[in-house]
Tab-separated table of C-alpha atoms in Angstrom:
chain	number	residue	atom	x	y	z
X	1	MET	CA	92.996	64.524	123.570
X	2	THR	CA	91.929	62.418	126.546
X	3	ASP	CA	89.159	59.807	126.618
X	4	ASP	CA	87.306	60.950	129.748
X	5	ILE	CA	84.370	63.334	129.563
X	6	GLY	CA	85.248	66.521	131.400
X	7	ALA	CA	89.023	65.993	131.191
X	8	PRO	CA	91.113	68.635	129.420
X	9	ALA	CA	90.905	68.204	125.684
X	10	VAL	CA	92.723	69.850	122.812
X	11	GLY	CA	90.692	71.430	120.044
X	12	THR	CA	91.668	71.451	116.401
X	13	ASP	CA	93.357	74.834	116.783
X	14	GLY	CA	95.660	73.665	119.581
X	15	ASN	CA	93.772	75.462	122.368
X	16	LEU	CA	92.680	73.543	125.413
X	17	LEU	CA	88.915	73.378	125.876
X	18	SER	CA	89.180	73.228	129.675
X	19	GLY	CA	91.669	73.288	132.542
X	20	PRO	CA	94.534	75.704	133.261
X	21	GLN	CA	96.134	77.342	130.226
X	22	PRO	CA	98.676	79.987	131.273
X	23	GLU	CA	99.629	81.203	127.791
X	24	VAL	CA	96.288	81.836	126.123
X	25	ALA	CA	97.672	84.260	123.531
X	26	HIS	CA	100.515	81.906	122.605
X	27	ALA	CA	98.000	79.060	122.176
X	28	ALA	CA	95.932	81.334	119.948
X	29	GLY	CA	98.866	81.869	117.576
X	30	TYR	CA	100.812	84.817	119.011
X	31	PRO	CA	104.360	83.513	119.657
X	32	ASP	CA	105.635	86.906	120.879
X	33	ALA	CA	102.553	88.027	122.776
X	34	PRO	CA	102.799	90.645	125.556
X	35	PRO	CA	101.672	89.757	129.103
X	36	ARG	CA	97.999	88.874	129.399
X	37	MET	CA	96.017	91.962	130.389
X	38	GLY	CA	92.817	92.141	132.392
X	39	PHE	CA	90.594	93.811	134.973
X	40	PHE	CA	90.487	93.486	138.755
X	41	THR	CA	87.299	95.048	140.118
X	42	ASP	CA	87.450	95.774	143.856
X	43	THR	CA	83.779	96.143	144.772
X	44	SER	CA	84.661	97.197	148.329
X	45	VAL	CA	85.578	100.688	147.070
X	46	CYS	CA	82.964	101.055	144.321
X	47	ILE	CA	80.748	104.099	144.978
X	48	GLY	CA	78.206	103.430	142.222
X	49	CYS	CA	78.970	106.638	140.336
X	50	LYS	CA	78.511	104.924	136.932
X	51	ALA	CA	81.458	106.810	135.445
X	52	CYS	CA	82.596	103.503	133.935
X	53	GLU	CA	79.248	103.005	132.201
X	54	VAL	CA	79.343	106.499	130.711
X	55	ALA	CA	82.993	106.281	129.629
X	56	CYS	CA	82.395	102.897	128.004
X	57	LYS	CA	79.428	104.186	126.029
X	58	GLU	CA	81.197	107.362	124.957
X	59	TRP	CA	84.412	105.719	123.788
X	60	ASN	CA	82.768	102.793	122.001
X	61	ALA	CA	79.815	104.780	120.597
X	62	ILE	CA	77.316	102.392	122.208
X	63	PRO	CA	73.656	103.327	121.691
X	64	GLU	CA	71.580	104.573	124.610
X	65	ASP	CA	69.562	101.698	126.069
X	66	GLY	CA	66.974	103.360	128.279
X	67	LEU	CA	66.975	105.200	131.576
X	68	GLU	CA	64.105	103.398	133.299
X	69	LEU	CA	64.638	102.473	136.943
X	70	THR	CA	63.860	98.879	137.846
X	71	GLY	CA	61.857	99.791	140.925
X	72	MET	CA	64.120	97.503	142.951
X	73	SER	CA	67.166	99.757	143.287
X	74	TYR	CA	68.903	102.776	141.756
X	75	ASP	CA	69.950	100.571	138.842
X	76	ASN	CA	68.770	101.871	135.468
X	77	THR	CA	70.680	99.479	133.205
X	78	GLN	CA	69.570	96.196	134.850
X	79	GLY	CA	72.289	93.985	133.374
X	80	LEU	CA	74.922	93.475	130.701
X	81	GLY	CA	73.745	93.391	127.113
X	82	ALA	CA	74.475	94.383	123.535
X	83	ASP	CA	74.112	98.059	124.463
X	84	THR	CA	75.447	97.831	128.039
X	85	TRP	CA	79.054	96.631	128.212
X	86	ARG	CA	79.555	97.873	131.787
X	87	HIS	CA	76.793	97.479	134.363
X	88	VAL	CA	76.907	98.869	137.905
X	89	ALA	CA	74.809	96.767	140.269
X	90	PHE	CA	73.236	98.264	143.411
X	91	ILE	CA	72.380	95.823	146.208
X	92	GLU	CA	70.848	96.963	149.486
X	93	GLN	CA	71.396	94.906	152.636
X	94	ARG	CA	70.381	95.567	156.230
X	95	LYS	CA	73.655	94.450	157.786
X	96	SER	CA	77.004	95.851	158.820
X	97	LEU	CA	80.138	95.820	156.709
X	98	GLY	CA	81.911	93.170	158.761
X	99	GLY	CA	79.070	90.872	159.788
X	100	GLN	CA	77.725	89.752	156.440
X	101	GLU	CA	75.257	86.979	155.758
X	102	PRO	CA	74.360	85.569	152.324
X	103	GLY	CA	71.110	86.723	150.777
X	104	VAL	CA	69.061	89.878	150.656
X	105	SER	CA	65.761	90.252	152.484
X	106	HIS	CA	63.589	93.242	153.256
X	107	ASP	CA	60.481	91.277	154.182
X	108	ASP	CA	60.343	92.794	157.653
X	109	VAL	CA	60.583	96.412	156.459
X	110	ASP	CA	57.314	98.384	156.285
X	111	VAL	CA	58.271	101.207	153.924
X	112	PHE	CA	54.932	103.027	154.348
X	113	SER	CA	55.261	103.109	158.118
X	114	ALA	CA	58.843	104.322	157.780
X	115	ALA	CA	57.742	107.077	155.385
X	116	ARG	CA	55.011	108.264	157.767
X	117	GLY	CA	57.588	108.473	160.539
X	118	LEU	CA	60.026	110.704	158.660
X	119	GLY	CA	60.881	113.803	160.659
X	120	THR	CA	59.140	112.596	163.823
X	121	SER	CA	62.111	111.084	165.644
X	122	PRO	CA	65.824	111.776	166.027
X	123	SER	CA	66.657	108.485	164.339
X	124	SER	CA	64.571	109.498	161.298
X	125	PRO	CA	65.041	113.238	160.869
X	126	GLY	CA	63.712	113.467	157.319
X	127	PRO	CA	64.587	116.384	155.034
X	128	GLY	CA	65.656	118.641	157.930
X	129	ALA	CA	68.567	116.424	158.895
X	130	THR	CA	70.599	119.377	160.134
X	131	ALA	CA	67.790	120.681	162.381
X	132	PRO	CA	67.734	120.042	166.137
X	133	ALA	CA	65.914	117.035	167.487
X	134	PRO	CA	62.198	117.512	168.292
X	135	THR	CA	61.493	119.021	171.718
X	136	GLY	CA	61.314	116.472	174.491
X	137	GLU	CA	63.131	113.721	172.569
X	138	GLN	CA	66.742	112.727	173.028
X	139	PRO	CA	68.738	111.129	170.238
X	140	PRO	CA	70.094	107.612	170.782
X	141	ALA	CA	73.587	107.236	172.143
X	142	GLY	CA	76.188	107.987	169.520
X	143	ALA	CA	73.852	110.127	167.406
X	144	PRO	CA	74.242	113.934	167.746
X	145	ALA	CA	70.988	115.901	167.789
X	146	GLY	CA	69.427	116.252	164.346
X	147	GLU	CA	71.677	113.680	162.639
X	148	ILE	CA	70.799	110.242	161.389
X	149	SER	CA	71.531	107.558	163.958
X	150	PRO	CA	73.963	104.784	163.013
X	151	LEU	CA	71.496	102.348	164.611
X	152	ALA	CA	67.834	101.738	163.878
X	153	PRO	CA	65.442	102.157	166.850
X	154	ASP	CA	65.366	98.394	167.441
X	155	GLY	CA	69.165	98.196	167.547
X	156	ARG	CA	69.745	96.814	164.061
X	157	THR	CA	72.425	98.289	161.864
X	158	GLU	CA	71.280	100.468	158.983
X	159	LEU	CA	71.435	99.549	155.297
X	160	ARG	CA	74.721	98.965	153.563
X	161	TRP	CA	75.229	99.183	149.820
X	162	LEU	CA	77.007	96.571	147.750
X	163	MET	CA	78.009	98.088	144.424
X	164	SER	CA	79.824	96.310	141.651
X	165	SER	CA	80.718	97.182	138.068
X	166	ASP	CA	80.169	94.037	136.014
X	167	VAL	CA	81.755	93.368	132.623
X	168	CYS	CA	82.611	90.562	130.183
X	169	LYS	CA	84.968	88.131	131.925
X	170	HIS	CA	87.286	87.483	128.910
X	171	CYS	CA	87.506	83.835	129.963
X	172	THR	CA	90.580	81.696	129.513
X	173	HIS	CA	88.283	79.153	127.857
X	174	ALA	CA	85.734	81.290	126.054
X	175	ALA	CA	82.818	79.167	124.860
X	176	CYS	CA	81.500	82.070	122.767
X	177	LEU	CA	84.709	81.977	120.750
X	178	ASP	CA	84.720	78.171	120.487
X	179	VAL	CA	81.230	77.947	118.966
X	180	CYS	CA	81.463	80.916	116.560
X	181	PRO	CA	81.157	79.535	112.983
X	182	THR	CA	82.407	82.644	111.165
X	183	GLY	CA	85.480	83.618	113.188
X	184	SER	CA	83.783	86.819	114.261
X	185	LEU	CA	85.030	86.233	117.803
X	186	PHE	CA	88.795	86.026	118.170
X	187	ARG	CA	91.492	86.003	120.843
X	188	THR	CA	93.781	89.045	120.811
X	189	GLU	CA	97.487	89.176	121.565
X	190	PHE	CA	96.548	90.547	125.018
X	191	GLY	CA	94.548	87.411	125.834
X	192	THR	CA	91.188	89.184	125.545
X	193	VAL	CA	88.172	88.118	123.468
X	194	VAL	CA	86.784	90.543	120.860
X	195	VAL	CA	83.806	90.513	118.470
X	196	GLN	CA	84.299	91.649	114.869
X	197	GLU	CA	80.814	92.967	114.167
X	198	ASP	CA	81.377	93.158	110.406
X	199	ILE	CA	81.931	89.378	110.279
X	200	CYS	CA	79.149	88.363	112.687
X	201	ASN	CA	76.260	86.710	110.814
X	202	GLY	CA	73.817	86.918	113.729
X	203	CYS	CA	73.514	83.149	114.234
X	204	GLY	CA	73.409	83.648	118.016
X	205	TYR	CA	75.290	80.435	118.904
X	206	CYS	CA	77.548	82.363	121.271
X	207	VAL	CA	74.670	83.747	123.363
X	208	PRO	CA	73.667	80.495	125.136
X	209	ALA	CA	77.287	79.311	125.128
X	210	CYS	CA	78.424	82.050	127.563
X	211	PRO	CA	78.220	80.736	131.160
X	212	TYR	CA	77.845	84.316	132.448
X	213	GLY	CA	75.089	85.503	130.098
X	214	VAL	CA	77.250	88.400	128.924
X	215	ILE	CA	77.155	88.413	125.130
X	216	ASP	CA	73.925	89.629	123.546
X	217	GLN	CA	72.315	90.387	120.176
X	218	ARG	CA	70.894	93.691	119.006
X	219	PRO	CA	67.307	93.311	117.833
X	220	ASP	CA	67.706	95.315	114.622
X	221	ASP	CA	70.148	92.995	112.832
X	222	GLY	CA	70.884	90.156	115.302
X	223	ARG	CA	74.610	90.804	115.494
X	224	VAL	CA	76.280	90.289	118.882
X	225	TRP	CA	78.192	92.837	120.951
X	226	LYS	CA	80.136	92.874	124.199
X	227	CYS	CA	83.111	94.478	125.951
X	228	THR	CA	86.316	94.434	123.914
X	229	LEU	CA	88.452	95.563	126.859
X	230	CYS	CA	89.037	98.603	124.644
X	231	TYR	CA	91.221	96.661	122.211
X	232	ASP	CA	91.810	99.798	120.143
X	233	ARG	CA	93.153	101.634	123.201
X	234	LEU	CA	95.393	98.739	124.278
X	235	GLY	CA	97.048	98.727	120.874
X	236	VAL	CA	98.384	102.260	121.427
X	237	GLY	CA	99.395	101.797	125.066
X	238	MET	CA	96.262	103.296	126.685
X	239	GLU	CA	94.189	101.758	129.473
X	240	PRO	CA	90.495	100.952	128.911
X	241	ALA	CA	88.079	103.858	129.194
X	242	CYS	CA	86.220	102.433	132.202
X	243	ALA	CA	89.383	101.978	134.284
X	244	LYS	CA	90.632	105.413	133.249
X	245	SER	CA	87.427	107.064	134.451
X	246	CYS	CA	87.025	105.190	137.766
X	247	PRO	CA	87.558	107.770	140.563
X	248	THR	CA	88.206	105.237	143.351
X	249	ASP	CA	90.358	102.717	141.444
X	250	SER	CA	87.659	100.122	141.949
X	251	ILE	CA	88.381	99.048	138.355
X	252	GLN	CA	92.075	98.265	138.036
X	253	PHE	CA	93.743	97.368	134.738
X	254	GLY	CA	97.108	95.717	134.126
X	255	PRO	CA	98.970	92.440	133.611
X	256	LEU	CA	96.751	89.664	134.940
X	257	ASP	CA	99.426	88.030	137.108
X	258	GLU	CA	100.120	91.328	138.871
X	259	LEU	CA	96.422	91.968	139.399
X	260	ARG	CA	95.994	88.556	141.023
X	261	GLU	CA	98.802	89.280	143.479
X	262	ARG	CA	97.336	92.699	144.255
X	263	ALA	CA	93.891	91.206	144.767
X	264	ALA	CA	95.157	88.538	147.177
X	265	ALA	CA	96.856	91.228	149.255
X	266	ARG	CA	93.656	93.294	149.299
X	267	VAL	CA	91.599	90.334	150.535
X	268	ALA	CA	94.116	89.715	153.315
X	269	GLN	CA	93.889	93.383	154.288
X	270	LEU	CA	90.091	93.244	154.475
X	271	HIS	CA	90.142	90.035	156.506
X	272	ALA	CA	92.531	91.644	158.974
X	273	SER	CA	90.104	94.583	159.230
X	274	GLY	CA	87.228	92.291	160.168
X	275	VAL	CA	85.562	91.967	156.752
X	276	THR	CA	85.766	88.196	156.818
X	277	ASP	CA	83.365	87.562	153.930
X	278	ALA	CA	85.596	89.277	151.355
X	279	ARG	CA	86.507	86.809	148.643
X	280	LEU	CA	87.820	86.714	145.075
X	281	TYR	CA	85.695	85.554	142.192
X	282	GLY	CA	87.032	84.407	138.820
X	283	GLU	CA	90.756	84.593	139.578
X	284	ASP	CA	91.421	80.840	139.959
X	285	PRO	CA	92.955	79.122	136.888
X	286	GLU	CA	91.586	75.840	138.246
X	287	ASP	CA	87.930	76.903	138.012
X	288	GLY	CA	85.440	75.849	135.357
X	289	VAL	CA	86.543	78.461	132.809
X	290	GLY	CA	90.286	78.313	133.478
X	291	GLY	CA	90.198	81.660	135.262
X	292	ASP	CA	88.788	84.947	134.061
X	293	GLY	CA	90.593	87.860	132.467
X	294	ALA	CA	88.249	90.113	134.454
X	295	PHE	CA	87.800	89.044	138.065
X	296	PHE	CA	86.265	90.555	141.194
X	297	LEU	CA	86.614	91.078	144.908
X	298	LEU	CA	83.154	90.467	146.393
X	299	LEU	CA	81.773	91.153	149.866
X	300	ASP	CA	79.119	88.452	149.745
X	301	GLU	CA	78.148	85.309	147.846
X	302	PRO	CA	78.381	85.564	144.011
X	303	GLU	CA	74.630	84.939	143.712
X	304	VAL	CA	73.944	88.198	145.574
X	305	TYR	CA	75.641	90.046	142.695
X	306	GLY	CA	73.844	88.000	140.034
X	307	LEU	CA	76.941	85.910	139.244
X	308	PRO	CA	76.915	82.106	138.838
X	309	PRO	CA	78.572	80.424	141.843
X	310	ASP	CA	80.460	77.802	139.802
X	311	PRO	CA	80.654	78.741	136.103
X	312	VAL	CA	81.804	76.063	133.671
X	313	VAL	CA	82.745	76.568	130.030
X	314	THR	CA	79.882	75.069	128.069
X	315	THR	CA	82.154	73.470	125.450
X	316	ARG	CA	84.149	71.469	128.011
X	317	ASP	CA	82.482	68.138	127.231
X	318	LEU	CA	82.339	68.483	123.442
X	319	PRO	CA	85.092	65.905	122.698
X	320	GLY	CA	83.432	63.280	124.887
X	321	MET	CA	80.027	64.061	123.411
X	322	TRP	CA	81.329	63.626	119.879
X	323	ARG	CA	83.019	60.338	120.820
X	324	HIS	CA	79.817	58.967	122.306
X	325	ALA	CA	77.824	60.172	119.300
X	326	ALA	CA	80.275	58.464	116.968
X	327	GLY	CA	80.102	55.284	119.046
X	328	ALA	CA	76.308	55.327	118.938
X	329	ALA	CA	76.338	55.870	115.168
X	330	ALA	CA	78.762	52.969	114.691
X	331	ALA	CA	76.609	50.723	116.866
X	332	LEU	CA	73.492	51.606	114.858
X	333	ALA	CA	75.345	50.972	111.598
X	334	ALA	CA	76.545	47.570	112.858
X	335	LEU	CA	73.012	46.682	113.955
X	336	ALA	CA	71.643	47.641	110.540
X	337	VAL	CA	74.258	45.520	108.767
X	338	ALA	CA	73.548	42.558	111.062
X	339	SER	CA	69.806	42.867	110.505
X	340	PHE	CA	70.277	43.016	106.745
X	341	ALA	CA	72.597	39.970	106.785
X	342	ARG	CA	70.022	37.879	108.709
X	343	ARG	CA	67.159	38.635	106.305
X	344	PRO	CA	65.886	35.535	104.464
X	345	ARG	CA	66.755	35.408	100.794
């Protein structure tokens, strides 16, 4: 254990609390562990079909959690939670695929004016999109008569969709696991993090400990739930239900080292195609959680997808905090002894 706050420290179980740790399963007590398994989610090919959400719920018997639209997008699950272990985000942006800019803004869009104009111009054909253009009007260049133009009337590019299937990150340094007082959370031989719901006492310590806000409690009994990376399926040689159901291979499952190599090649391919803002998120073992077991290829800043830009395991500074607390307690004890010794007799 080092003496500097923030430096890698070794917990009582032999696991590092921060920094790179290549053999997470070995450190957790599996001397003959298989390769670490994980997810690589390529958001550039996600079509928002939600097959992963449905497959996850069906296989894991997760309760239905509402079908109410947010009013902000086509998203009806809103975020990860105790009853949503896979969440498909829908983000609308008025920009082209290659020329991305951080942030989302629709302040200059008058939706009522646009609705009134439906069907009145070739660039906004409305329900009769296959009908000819109105008499006397010519469609913009590049737009056949009666079809939606690739350009808005003022020359701006039309909306693009950013879609991403979010999930528990199965961190190398999982704060939820570190703070669990009952052992309900444990590290598997595949390097993943799983909740044993029959051992969970509902204390909720793990909820604020997660830097991603993934783990959540059910209101009926307070127990916590999250993605298990289909631990029961992995044990019999099957891939997780979400990856199995993904029609575009946006969700890819396999040994983590292989996925990282595949992801780096995919980013290089996108950069060569002009998508210069493509970047990986959560794959770096040098980041604040030691790298994630489930990482992503993003087409914009992490904040656009609702992800923290620089996550840090919340238990990283525990050794230094305890040392300073012990030092403060010793100083107070010494001061009390000195005060007592100086009292007149």
